[in-house]
Amino acid sequence: MANYKSIVAYDGTEFQGFQRQAAGLRTVQGVLELALREVGWQGSSLKAAGRTDAGVHARGQVIAYELTWRHDPEQLTQALNANLPSDVAVSETEVARDDFHPRFSAQSRRYSYRVLLQPIRDPLRERYAWRIWPEPELERLAAAAVCLIGSHDFVAFGRAPIPGGHTVRQVSQAEWRKEVEKLTFEIEANAFLYNMVRRLVAGMLEVGAGKVDLGDFIALLDNPDQRWEGRIAAPQGLCLEAVNYQEEPPS
Amino acid sequence: MANYKSIVAYDGTEFQGFQRQAAGLRTVQGVLELALREVGWQGSSLKAAGRTDAGVHARGQVIAYELTWRHDPEQLTQALNANLPSDVAVSETEVARDDFHPRFSAQSRRYSYRVLLQPIRDPLRERYAWRIWPEPELERLAAAAVCLIGSHDFVAFGRAPIPGGHTVRQVSQAEWRKEVEKLTFEIEANAFLYNMVRRLVAGMLEVGAGKVDLGDFIALLDNPDQRWEGRIAAPQGLCLEAVNYQEEPPS
């Protein structure tokens, strides 16, 4: 029996989020656990790096599970994929240290948020992006993003995973990139509050549209007495890109 | 009453093709006609440029329909989109000449075919691409594509829309483009035979993989006694990008 680590990608559209829920609700954890059972897994609950919401995608979700497997990890990837539906796939599997936990061992997480800039609906692109119009001003978006970098109390933009938990997070990267008819926001932090990225994105887009002053947006940081009261960015623009771990020492 | 022309985009995944069929089968034509009824259309059948197959996408399908509409065409686009499901959208509407027919007036059509080059399934990209592995050789793909340009009898790669119909088509552009983990084939011709692009793509990929000789592939062109007996490329890689019409003379 070993502790395995797998990287998982999924299209979140048809899922009620990552976390297993009541019977009848289709969740990513639920279909992953079904596939694990097919290869002999007998655990009660897999461990995961992050609990993405309904409709949120992932390219780099990380899970761990204890399993007796006689072949190499690459064959385990293939066996799991053979048992997974087309909207979930394992991209990589390896044996992890016994004490590896995808959430508690993580050093940082990286999310992307995609915005489609078009006045009219686009069925071929709105599955993985949030469409807004008119275009926000890129300079204002960039200015708002820069202010997020560093250590801040983000309580105004989300809630802690545990009631009353710590709400300070360390953001190492936050930037907007513009391409044709498209904006991508990338953010990396040691961890995130619940719904934090989608609230920050909505807030920055309001700043970019000139509807909220940059100063008012910044005043929400490190301010336990205020809340972002505006809308929350749509789930389908968000993607958990990667979870980073410290290099494991050779065992 | 005027003859309206609309450009339509759709995600073909959840449709049994473009053309209306027996009740109970979800088709693009079916949902478009339902939306047209909502704005007062009383015709029996809309006209379309091409009948894409089940699972095939479109960014530039063209339809025409006769309608009495008191507002401007832009508002018609909006009214139709308000009545269409999320996987179909009208991107543009204009008043056309009375004798405009999206199929018979078309000068040329352009299709793209997207190939994903990856050994492992990818839920976030396989909706709009066909995954193959290992990578085919780009030089061989390019050589095969060049041979398609010009006027050829493509009977070995498809059948005419009408039994016994003409099978010569004039290809003006055919090329492969390589990006990271991705290949895109673009082809433009005056018209296409049924399933022609998907059979050509499958054939070129076999040439690229070294499984079929370039000479044997070329020998299928202008050869009424042979048929491409290999597989047909998956529908989700194909997209009807645009239909081109002669500039209309000022009326």
Short mmCIF file of C-alpha atoms in Angstrom, two decimals:
data_model
loop_
_atom_site.label_atom_id
_atom_site.label_comp_id
_atom_site.label_asym_id
_atom_site.label_seq_id
_atom_site.Cartn_x
_atom_site.Cartn_y
_atom_site.Cartn_z
CA MET A 1 0.00 0.00 0.00
CA ALA A 2 1.36 3.41 -0.98
CA ASN A 3 0.17 6.99 -0.91
CA TYR A 4 -0.46 8.06 -4.53
CA LYS A 5 -0.66 11.61 -5.85
CA SER A 6 -2.54 12.34 -9.08
CA ILE A 7 -3.02 15.54 -11.04
CA VAL A 8 -6.59 15.85 -12.30
CA ALA A 9 -8.17 18.03 -15.00
CA TYR A 10 -11.90 18.53 -15.41
CA ASP A 11 -14.52 20.52 -17.24
CA GLY A 12 -16.67 21.70 -14.34
CA THR A 13 -19.77 22.53 -16.39
CA GLU A 14 -21.70 19.38 -15.61
CA PHE A 15 -20.62 19.04 -11.98
CA GLN A 16 -22.09 20.29 -8.73
CA GLY A 17 -18.58 21.24 -7.67
CA PHE A 18 -15.66 19.10 -6.54
CA GLN A 19 -16.75 17.96 -3.09
CA ARG A 20 -18.86 14.81 -2.74
CA GLN A 21 -22.39 15.63 -1.62
CA ALA A 22 -25.71 13.89 -1.13
CA ALA A 23 -26.43 10.96 -3.43
CA GLY A 24 -27.73 12.00 -6.84
CA LEU A 25 -25.56 15.12 -7.15
CA ARG A 26 -22.79 14.65 -9.68
CA THR A 27 -19.47 15.79 -8.21
CA VAL A 28 -15.86 15.45 -9.35
CA GLN A 29 -14.91 13.71 -6.10
CA GLY A 30 -17.79 11.30 -6.60
CA VAL A 31 -16.73 10.19 -10.09
CA LEU A 32 -13.06 10.02 -9.07
CA GLU A 33 -13.91 7.78 -6.11
CA LEU A 34 -15.97 5.50 -8.36
CA ALA A 35 -12.99 5.17 -10.73
CA LEU A 36 -10.68 4.50 -7.77
CA ARG A 37 -12.97 1.71 -6.56
CA GLU A 38 -12.58 0.06 -9.97
CA VAL A 39 -8.83 -0.23 -9.43
CA GLY A 40 -9.22 -1.65 -5.92
CA TRP A 41 -9.24 1.46 -3.72
CA GLN A 42 -10.88 0.80 -0.38
CA GLY A 43 -10.58 4.18 1.32
CA SER A 44 -13.53 6.19 2.53
CA SER A 45 -12.60 9.60 1.10
CA LEU A 46 -9.85 10.80 -1.24
CA LYS A 47 -7.89 13.91 -0.25
CA ALA A 48 -7.84 16.94 -2.55
CA ALA A 49 -5.98 20.25 -2.75
CA GLY A 50 -9.01 22.46 -3.27
CA ARG A 51 -12.77 22.26 -3.33
CA THR A 52 -13.74 24.04 -6.52
CA ASP A 53 -17.31 25.32 -6.84
CA ALA A 54 -20.02 24.20 -9.25
CA GLY A 55 -19.04 25.14 -12.80
CA VAL A 56 -15.38 25.89 -12.00
CA HIS A 57 -12.77 24.05 -14.09
CA ALA A 58 -9.38 22.59 -13.18
CA ARG A 59 -6.25 21.74 -15.09
CA GLY A 60 -4.14 21.06 -12.02
CA GLN A 61 -6.28 19.77 -9.18
CA VAL A 62 -4.26 17.41 -6.95
CA ILE A 63 -5.63 14.38 -5.15
CA ALA A 64 -4.08 11.70 -2.93
CA TYR A 65 -5.27 8.22 -1.98
CA GLU A 66 -3.82 5.07 -0.47
CA LEU A 67 -3.78 2.11 -2.80
CA THR A 68 -2.21 -1.26 -3.39
CA TRP A 69 -1.12 -1.23 -7.04
CA ARG A 70 1.23 -3.75 -8.58
CA HIS A 71 2.09 -1.89 -11.78
CA ASP A 72 3.79 1.43 -12.39
CA PRO A 73 2.08 4.80 -11.78
CA GLU A 74 1.69 5.49 -15.51
CA GLN A 75 -0.47 2.42 -15.84
CA LEU A 76 -2.52 3.62 -12.88
CA THR A 77 -3.15 6.89 -14.75
CA GLN A 78 -4.37 4.89 -17.74
CA ALA A 79 -6.54 2.58 -15.66
CA LEU A 80 -8.20 5.52 -13.92
CA ASN A 81 -8.81 7.33 -17.21
CA ALA A 82 -10.43 4.22 -18.65
CA ASN A 83 -12.93 4.42 -15.79
CA LEU A 84 -13.54 8.18 -15.83
CA PRO A 85 -16.14 10.07 -17.90
CA SER A 86 -14.98 12.34 -20.74
CA ASP A 87 -15.12 15.50 -18.62
CA VAL A 88 -12.53 14.29 -16.05
CA ALA A 89 -9.03 12.94 -16.68
CA VAL A 90 -5.90 12.16 -14.68
CA SER A 91 -2.86 13.68 -16.37
CA GLU A 92 -0.12 12.32 -14.09
CA THR A 93 0.32 9.96 -11.16
CA GLU A 94 3.24 9.34 -8.82
CA VAL A 95 4.00 7.74 -5.50
CA ALA A 96 4.08 10.42 -2.79
CA ARG A 97 5.54 10.41 0.70
CA ASP A 98 3.35 8.75 3.29
CA ASP A 99 2.68 12.09 4.96
CA PHE A 100 1.84 13.92 1.72
CA HIS A 101 -1.54 15.70 1.88
CA PRO A 102 -2.62 17.66 -1.22
CA ARG A 103 -4.07 20.49 0.84
CA PHE A 104 -1.85 20.71 3.90
CA SER A 105 1.40 20.08 2.00
CA ALA A 106 0.66 22.73 -0.65
CA GLN A 107 2.95 25.77 -0.79
CA SER A 108 0.81 27.74 -3.21
CA ARG A 109 -2.09 27.57 -5.67
CA ARG A 110 -2.47 29.22 -9.05
CA TYR A 111 -5.81 30.15 -10.60
CA SER A 112 -6.64 31.70 -13.95
CA TYR A 113 -9.78 33.65 -14.79
CA ARG A 114 -10.78 34.13 -18.45
CA VAL A 115 -12.93 36.99 -19.68
CA LEU A 116 -14.39 37.12 -23.19
CA LEU A 117 -14.77 40.66 -24.57
CA GLN A 118 -17.70 40.59 -26.97
CA PRO A 119 -21.05 42.31 -27.28
CA ILE A 120 -22.79 39.14 -28.50
CA ARG A 121 -23.06 35.60 -27.14
CA ASP A 122 -20.45 33.12 -28.40
CA PRO A 123 -21.40 29.45 -27.97
CA LEU A 124 -17.89 28.22 -28.84
CA ARG A 125 -16.09 30.27 -26.19
CA GLU A 126 -18.43 30.92 -23.28
CA ARG A 127 -17.99 27.49 -21.79
CA TYR A 128 -14.56 28.49 -20.50
CA ALA A 129 -14.89 32.26 -20.11
CA TRP A 130 -17.15 34.96 -18.72
CA ARG A 131 -18.41 37.33 -21.41
CA ILE A 132 -18.55 41.03 -20.58
CA TRP A 133 -19.12 44.16 -22.65
CA PRO A 134 -18.01 46.93 -23.02
CA GLU A 135 -14.26 46.38 -22.57
CA PRO A 136 -12.81 47.49 -19.25
CA GLU A 137 -9.70 49.64 -19.26
CA LEU A 138 -6.59 47.49 -19.05
CA GLU A 139 -4.51 50.11 -17.21
CA ARG A 140 -7.06 50.24 -14.39
CA LEU A 141 -7.23 46.45 -14.18
CA ALA A 142 -3.45 46.28 -13.99
CA ALA A 143 -3.35 48.91 -11.24
CA ALA A 144 -5.94 47.04 -9.20
CA ALA A 145 -4.11 43.71 -9.64
CA VAL A 146 -0.77 45.12 -8.46
CA CYS A 147 -2.39 46.19 -5.20
CA LEU A 148 -3.27 42.58 -4.41
CA ILE A 149 0.34 41.43 -4.32
CA GLY A 150 1.80 40.88 -0.88
CA SER A 151 0.26 39.83 2.40
CA HIS A 152 -3.29 41.12 2.93
CA ASP A 153 -6.39 40.40 4.93
CA PHE A 154 -8.90 39.43 2.23
CA VAL A 155 -11.86 39.03 4.58
CA ALA A 156 -13.88 41.55 2.54
CA PHE A 157 -13.62 39.24 -0.47
CA GLY A 158 -14.37 35.82 0.99
CA ARG A 159 -14.66 33.67 4.01
CA ALA A 160 -12.21 31.33 5.66
CA PRO A 161 -12.61 27.57 5.11
CA ILE A 162 -13.16 27.21 8.87
CA PRO A 163 -15.60 29.61 10.60
CA GLY A 164 -13.54 32.22 12.40
CA GLY A 165 -10.38 31.09 10.62
CA HIS A 166 -7.48 33.19 9.53
CA THR A 167 -8.22 35.45 6.51
CA VAL A 168 -4.76 36.80 5.69
CA ARG A 169 -3.33 35.42 2.44
CA GLN A 170 0.01 35.92 0.74
CA VAL A 171 -0.37 36.76 -2.96
CA SER A 172 2.82 36.25 -4.97
CA GLN A 173 1.47 36.97 -8.46
CA ALA A 174 -1.56 38.85 -9.80
CA GLU A 175 -1.76 40.12 -13.34
CA TRP A 176 -4.05 40.71 -16.29
CA ARG A 177 -3.03 39.76 -19.82
CA LYS A 178 -4.86 41.02 -22.90
CA GLU A 179 -5.23 39.05 -26.11
CA VAL A 180 -7.63 39.47 -29.03
CA GLU A 181 -11.18 39.74 -27.60
CA LYS A 182 -9.92 38.11 -24.40
CA LEU A 183 -8.54 38.94 -20.97
CA THR A 184 -6.84 36.48 -18.67
CA PHE A 185 -6.17 37.11 -14.99
CA GLU A 186 -3.59 34.92 -13.27
CA ILE A 187 -3.20 34.84 -9.51
CA GLU A 188 -0.98 32.79 -7.25
CA ALA A 189 -1.18 32.76 -3.47
CA ASN A 190 -0.29 30.51 -0.57
CA ALA A 191 -4.03 29.81 -0.23
CA PHE A 192 -7.40 31.38 -1.03
CA LEU A 193 -10.57 32.19 0.83
CA TYR A 194 -13.86 30.76 -0.36
CA ASN A 195 -14.94 32.58 -3.59
CA MET A 196 -12.05 35.03 -3.22
CA VAL A 197 -10.84 34.94 -6.84
CA ARG A 198 -14.30 35.41 -8.31
CA ARG A 199 -15.02 38.37 -6.00
CA LEU A 200 -11.64 39.98 -6.70
CA VAL A 201 -12.19 39.55 -10.46
CA ALA A 202 -15.66 41.09 -10.28
CA GLY A 203 -14.26 43.98 -8.23
CA MET A 204 -11.35 44.64 -10.57
CA LEU A 205 -13.66 44.53 -13.60
CA GLU A 206 -15.86 47.19 -11.95
CA VAL A 207 -12.73 49.29 -11.40
CA GLY A 208 -11.78 48.70 -15.05
CA ALA A 209 -15.25 49.76 -16.18
CA GLY A 210 -14.96 52.96 -14.17
CA LYS A 211 -17.90 52.02 -11.93
CA VAL A 212 -15.83 51.63 -8.77
CA ASP A 213 -12.93 53.88 -7.82
CA LEU A 214 -9.58 52.17 -7.53
CA GLY A 215 -9.22 53.79 -4.09
CA ASP A 216 -12.51 52.32 -2.88
CA PHE A 217 -11.46 48.89 -4.13
CA ILE A 218 -8.10 49.07 -2.38
CA ALA A 219 -9.80 50.26 0.81
CA LEU A 220 -11.44 46.83 1.04
CA LEU A 221 -8.05 45.17 1.53
CA ASP A 222 -6.92 44.68 5.13
CA ASN A 223 -10.26 46.03 6.26
CA PRO A 224 -12.21 43.65 8.50
CA ASP A 225 -15.17 46.01 8.72
CA GLN A 226 -16.14 46.03 5.05
CA ARG A 227 -17.41 43.53 2.49
CA TRP A 228 -17.37 43.49 -1.29
CA GLU A 229 -21.10 43.93 -1.90
CA GLY A 230 -20.97 43.76 -5.71
CA ARG A 231 -21.52 40.79 -7.92
CA ILE A 232 -19.34 37.71 -8.11
CA ALA A 233 -17.69 36.68 -11.39
CA ALA A 234 -19.30 33.69 -13.15
CA PRO A 235 -17.84 30.25 -12.30
CA GLN A 236 -17.01 29.13 -15.87
CA GLY A 237 -14.20 31.71 -16.21
CA LEU A 238 -12.27 30.22 -13.29
CA CYS A 239 -9.75 27.40 -13.56
CA LEU A 240 -7.51 25.87 -10.88
CA GLU A 241 -4.29 25.77 -12.91
CA ALA A 242 -1.76 24.30 -10.52
CA VAL A 243 -0.94 23.47 -6.93
CA ASN A 244 2.71 23.73 -5.96
CA TYR A 245 4.58 21.68 -3.39
CA GLN A 246 8.02 21.97 -1.96
CA GLU A 247 10.51 19.73 -3.69
CA GLU A 248 10.51 16.49 -1.80
CA PRO A 249 13.85 15.56 -0.28
CA PRO A 250 15.21 12.30 -1.73
CA SER A 251 14.01 9.52 0.58
CA MET B 1 -41.59 41.27 -45.58
CA ALA B 2 -37.86 41.03 -46.35
CA ASN B 3 -35.31 38.27 -46.91
CA TYR B 4 -32.99 38.27 -43.88
CA LYS B 5 -29.52 36.77 -43.70
CA SER B 6 -28.03 35.79 -40.33
CA ILE B 7 -24.63 34.40 -39.38
CA VAL B 8 -24.95 31.67 -36.76
CA ALA B 9 -22.42 30.06 -34.40
CA TYR B 10 -23.03 26.86 -32.49
CA ASP B 11 -21.41 24.24 -30.33
CA GLY B 12 -22.47 21.06 -32.12
CA THR B 13 -21.85 18.69 -29.21
CA GLU B 14 -25.43 18.41 -28.04
CA PHE B 15 -27.05 18.42 -31.51
CA GLN B 16 -27.97 15.66 -33.93
CA GLY B 17 -26.55 17.79 -36.71
CA PHE B 18 -27.86 20.93 -38.37
CA GLN B 19 -30.76 19.62 -40.43
CA ARG B 20 -34.21 19.29 -38.85
CA GLN B 21 -35.21 15.65 -38.40
CA ALA B 22 -37.96 13.64 -36.79
CA ALA B 23 -39.53 15.12 -33.69
CA GLY B 24 -37.54 14.48 -30.54
CA LEU B 25 -34.12 14.86 -32.17
CA ARG B 26 -32.42 18.10 -31.18
CA THR B 27 -31.09 19.87 -34.28
CA VAL B 28 -29.67 23.34 -34.88
CA GLN B 29 -32.29 24.05 -37.53
CA GLY B 30 -34.98 22.99 -35.09
CA VAL B 31 -33.94 25.39 -32.33
CA LEU B 32 -33.37 28.22 -34.84
CA GLU B 33 -36.85 27.76 -36.28
CA LEU B 34 -38.36 27.80 -32.79
CA ALA B 35 -36.58 31.10 -32.09
CA LEU B 36 -37.76 32.50 -35.45
CA ARG B 37 -41.37 31.61 -34.61
CA GLU B 38 -41.02 33.70 -31.44
CA VAL B 39 -40.29 36.78 -33.55
CA GLY B 40 -43.19 36.17 -35.90
CA TRP B 41 -41.66 33.99 -38.62
CA GLN B 42 -44.30 31.99 -40.48
CA GLY B 43 -42.17 30.12 -43.03
CA SER B 44 -42.02 26.35 -43.25
CA SER B 45 -38.25 25.88 -43.44
CA LEU B 46 -35.29 28.24 -43.12
CA LYS B 47 -32.53 28.06 -45.75
CA ALA B 48 -28.95 27.30 -44.70
CA ALA B 49 -25.51 27.30 -46.32
CA GLY B 50 -24.44 23.87 -45.13
CA ARG B 51 -25.81 20.86 -43.29
CA THR B 52 -23.19 20.12 -40.69
CA ASP B 53 -23.15 16.64 -39.14
CA ALA B 54 -23.84 15.64 -35.55
CA GLY B 55 -21.10 16.99 -33.30
CA VAL B 56 -19.67 19.42 -35.86
CA HIS B 57 -19.37 23.08 -34.79
CA ALA B 58 -19.88 26.33 -36.69
CA ARG B 59 -18.70 29.87 -36.26
CA GLY B 60 -20.00 31.08 -39.62
CA GLN B 61 -23.07 29.11 -40.67
CA VAL B 62 -25.38 31.29 -42.77
CA ILE B 63 -29.16 31.12 -42.79
CA ALA B 64 -31.89 33.07 -44.61
CA TYR B 65 -35.60 33.50 -43.85
CA GLU B 66 -38.41 35.80 -44.89
CA LEU B 67 -39.77 37.94 -42.10
CA THR B 68 -41.77 41.03 -41.36
CA TRP B 69 -39.70 42.95 -38.80
CA ARG B 70 -40.30 46.57 -37.89
CA HIS B 71 -37.02 47.29 -36.11
CA ASP B 72 -33.43 47.25 -37.33
CA PRO B 73 -31.49 44.02 -38.02
CA GLU B 74 -29.34 44.45 -34.92
CA GLN B 75 -32.44 44.24 -32.76
CA LEU B 76 -33.46 41.12 -34.65
CA THR B 77 -30.10 39.55 -33.72
CA GLN B 78 -30.78 40.39 -30.08
CA ALA B 79 -34.36 39.12 -30.17
CA LEU B 80 -33.25 35.81 -31.71
CA ASN B 81 -30.44 35.37 -29.19
CA ALA B 82 -32.87 35.97 -26.36
CA ASN B 83 -34.84 32.97 -27.64
CA LEU B 84 -31.91 30.65 -28.40
CA PRO B 85 -30.25 28.17 -26.02
CA SER B 86 -26.69 28.84 -24.81
CA ASP B 87 -25.11 26.59 -27.46
CA VAL B 88 -26.44 28.58 -30.44
CA ALA B 89 -26.13 32.31 -31.14
CA VAL B 90 -26.67 34.71 -34.02
CA SER B 91 -23.65 36.97 -34.45
CA GLU B 92 -24.93 39.24 -37.22
CA THR B 93 -28.11 39.90 -39.23
CA GLU B 94 -28.75 41.95 -42.34
CA VAL B 95 -31.36 42.41 -45.03
CA ALA B 96 -30.36 40.40 -48.11
CA ARG B 97 -31.49 40.62 -51.72
CA ASP B 98 -34.78 38.86 -52.40
CA ASP B 99 -33.00 36.19 -54.46
CA PHE B 100 -30.27 35.54 -51.86
CA HIS B 101 -29.98 31.85 -50.96
CA PRO B 102 -27.28 30.89 -48.42
CA ARG B 103 -26.35 27.72 -50.30
CA PHE B 104 -26.84 28.58 -53.96
CA SER B 105 -25.45 32.12 -53.68
CA ALA B 106 -22.29 30.98 -51.87
CA GLN B 107 -18.97 31.45 -53.67
CA SER B 108 -16.92 29.42 -51.22
CA ARG B 109 -16.87 27.82 -47.78
CA ARG B 110 -14.08 27.67 -45.25
CA TYR B 111 -13.68 24.89 -42.66
CA SER B 112 -11.12 24.39 -39.92
CA TYR B 113 -10.15 21.10 -38.33
CA ARG B 114 -8.41 21.09 -34.95
CA VAL B 115 -6.17 18.28 -33.72
CA LEU B 116 -4.91 18.01 -30.15
CA LEU B 117 -1.49 16.37 -29.83
CA GLN B 118 -1.39 14.68 -26.46
CA PRO B 119 -0.92 11.17 -25.14
CA ILE B 120 -3.54 11.60 -22.40
CA ARG B 121 -7.17 12.72 -22.42
CA ASP B 122 -7.78 16.43 -21.85
CA PRO B 123 -11.32 17.32 -20.72
CA LEU B 124 -10.79 21.05 -21.25
CA ARG B 125 -9.75 20.81 -24.89
CA GLU B 126 -11.31 17.71 -26.44
CA ARG B 127 -14.69 19.30 -26.91
CA TYR B 128 -13.34 21.29 -29.87
CA ALA B 129 -10.52 19.08 -31.13
CA TRP B 130 -9.66 15.49 -32.02
CA ARG B 131 -6.87 14.08 -29.86
CA ILE B 132 -4.24 11.93 -31.54
CA TRP B 133 -0.89 10.54 -30.45
CA PRO B 134 1.93 10.21 -31.44
CA GLU B 135 2.48 13.44 -33.37
CA PRO B 136 2.34 13.15 -37.16
CA GLU B 137 5.17 14.67 -39.21
CA LEU B 138 4.29 18.23 -40.17
CA GLU B 139 6.28 18.15 -43.44
CA ARG B 140 4.27 15.18 -44.70
CA LEU B 141 0.98 16.82 -43.68
CA ALA B 142 1.98 19.97 -45.55
CA ALA B 143 2.92 18.00 -48.66
CA ALA B 144 -0.42 16.18 -48.65
CA ALA B 145 -2.35 19.43 -48.17
CA VAL B 146 -0.65 21.18 -51.09
CA CYS B 147 -1.80 18.37 -53.41
CA LEU B 148 -5.45 19.17 -52.62
CA ILE B 149 -5.26 22.69 -54.02
CA GLY B 150 -6.84 23.18 -57.43
CA SER B 151 -9.72 21.49 -59.17
CA HIS B 152 -10.05 17.78 -58.36
CA ASP B 153 -12.56 15.00 -58.41
CA PHE B 154 -12.95 14.17 -54.70
CA VAL B 155 -15.31 11.25 -55.19
CA ALA B 156 -12.94 8.92 -53.29
CA PHE B 157 -13.40 11.13 -50.20
CA GLY B 158 -17.12 11.75 -50.11
CA ARG B 159 -20.39 11.68 -51.91
CA ALA B 160 -22.29 14.38 -53.74
CA PRO B 161 -25.24 16.04 -52.01
CA ILE B 162 -27.48 14.69 -54.81
CA PRO B 163 -27.10 11.01 -55.84
CA GLY B 164 -25.10 10.90 -59.05
CA GLY B 165 -24.17 14.59 -58.66
CA HIS B 166 -20.99 16.27 -59.73
CA THR B 167 -17.97 15.42 -57.47
CA VAL B 168 -15.36 17.87 -58.77
CA ARG B 169 -14.54 20.64 -56.31
CA GLN B 170 -12.24 23.64 -56.55
CA VAL B 171 -9.95 23.99 -53.49
CA SER B 172 -8.42 27.44 -53.12
CA GLN B 173 -6.67 26.99 -49.77
CA ALA B 174 -5.49 23.94 -47.79
CA GLU B 175 -2.86 24.18 -45.09
CA TRP B 176 -1.77 22.85 -41.73
CA ARG B 177 -0.61 25.15 -38.95
CA LYS B 178 1.25 23.91 -35.90
CA GLU B 179 1.01 25.49 -32.46
CA VAL B 180 1.91 24.14 -29.03
CA GLU B 181 0.32 20.67 -28.66
CA LYS B 182 -2.08 21.57 -31.47
CA LEU B 183 -2.53 21.32 -35.23
CA THR B 184 -5.08 23.28 -37.24
CA PHE B 185 -6.03 22.46 -40.81
CA GLU B 186 -7.79 25.16 -42.84
CA ILE B 187 -9.45 24.45 -46.14
CA GLU B 188 -11.46 26.64 -48.47
CA ALA B 189 -13.30 25.41 -51.57
CA ASN B 190 -16.22 26.41 -53.74
CA ALA B 191 -18.17 23.56 -52.11
CA PHE B 192 -17.59 20.25 -50.32
CA LEU B 193 -18.82 16.69 -50.68
CA TYR B 194 -20.52 15.02 -47.75
CA ASN B 195 -17.87 14.16 -45.08
CA MET B 196 -15.08 15.24 -47.41
CA VAL B 197 -13.09 17.32 -44.92
CA ARG B 198 -13.16 14.64 -42.23
CA ARG B 199 -12.01 11.95 -44.68
CA LEU B 200 -9.26 14.18 -46.09
CA VAL B 201 -8.05 15.00 -42.58
CA ALA B 202 -8.00 11.33 -41.58
CA GLY B 203 -6.09 10.51 -44.77
CA MET B 204 -3.52 13.26 -44.30
CA LEU B 205 -2.97 12.27 -40.67
CA GLU B 206 -2.25 8.69 -41.81
CA VAL B 207 0.26 10.10 -44.31
CA GLY B 208 1.73 12.22 -41.52
CA ALA B 209 2.01 9.16 -39.28
CA GLY B 210 3.82 7.26 -42.02
CA LYS B 211 1.05 4.65 -42.26
CA VAL B 212 -0.05 5.65 -45.77
CA ASP B 213 2.33 6.68 -48.56
CA LEU B 214 1.88 10.20 -49.85
CA GLY B 215 1.74 8.73 -53.36
CA ASP B 216 -1.10 6.38 -52.45
CA PHE B 217 -3.02 9.27 -50.89
CA ILE B 218 -2.57 11.46 -53.97
CA ALA B 219 -3.62 8.57 -56.20
CA LEU B 220 -7.10 8.81 -54.66
CA LEU B 221 -7.59 12.27 -56.15
CA ASP B 222 -9.28 12.41 -59.57
CA ASN B 223 -9.78 8.68 -59.36
CA PRO B 224 -13.43 7.58 -59.66
CA ASP B 225 -12.55 3.90 -59.15
CA GLN B 226 -11.15 4.15 -55.64
CA ARG B 227 -12.45 5.05 -52.20
CA TRP B 228 -10.74 6.19 -49.01
CA GLU B 229 -11.30 3.08 -46.90
CA GLY B 230 -9.63 4.36 -43.74
CA ARG B 231 -11.26 5.98 -40.77
CA ILE B 232 -13.00 9.32 -40.72
CA ALA B 233 -11.80 12.11 -38.42
CA ALA B 234 -13.98 12.73 -35.34
CA PRO B 235 -16.73 15.37 -35.74
CA GLN B 236 -15.74 17.61 -32.81
CA GLY B 237 -12.54 18.79 -34.55
CA LEU B 238 -14.49 20.27 -37.46
CA CYS B 239 -15.87 23.80 -37.59
CA LEU B 240 -17.62 25.63 -40.42
CA GLU B 241 -15.74 28.91 -40.17
CA ALA B 242 -17.23 31.04 -42.91
CA VAL B 243 -19.31 31.10 -46.06
CA ASN B 244 -18.34 33.71 -48.63
CA TYR B 245 -20.62 35.52 -51.05
CA GLN B 246 -19.89 37.82 -53.92
CA GLU B 247 -20.12 41.44 -52.95
CA GLU B 248 -23.67 42.48 -53.63
CA PRO B 249 -24.02 45.25 -56.20
CA PRO B 250 -25.61 48.38 -54.73
CA SER B 251 -29.34 48.08 -55.31
#
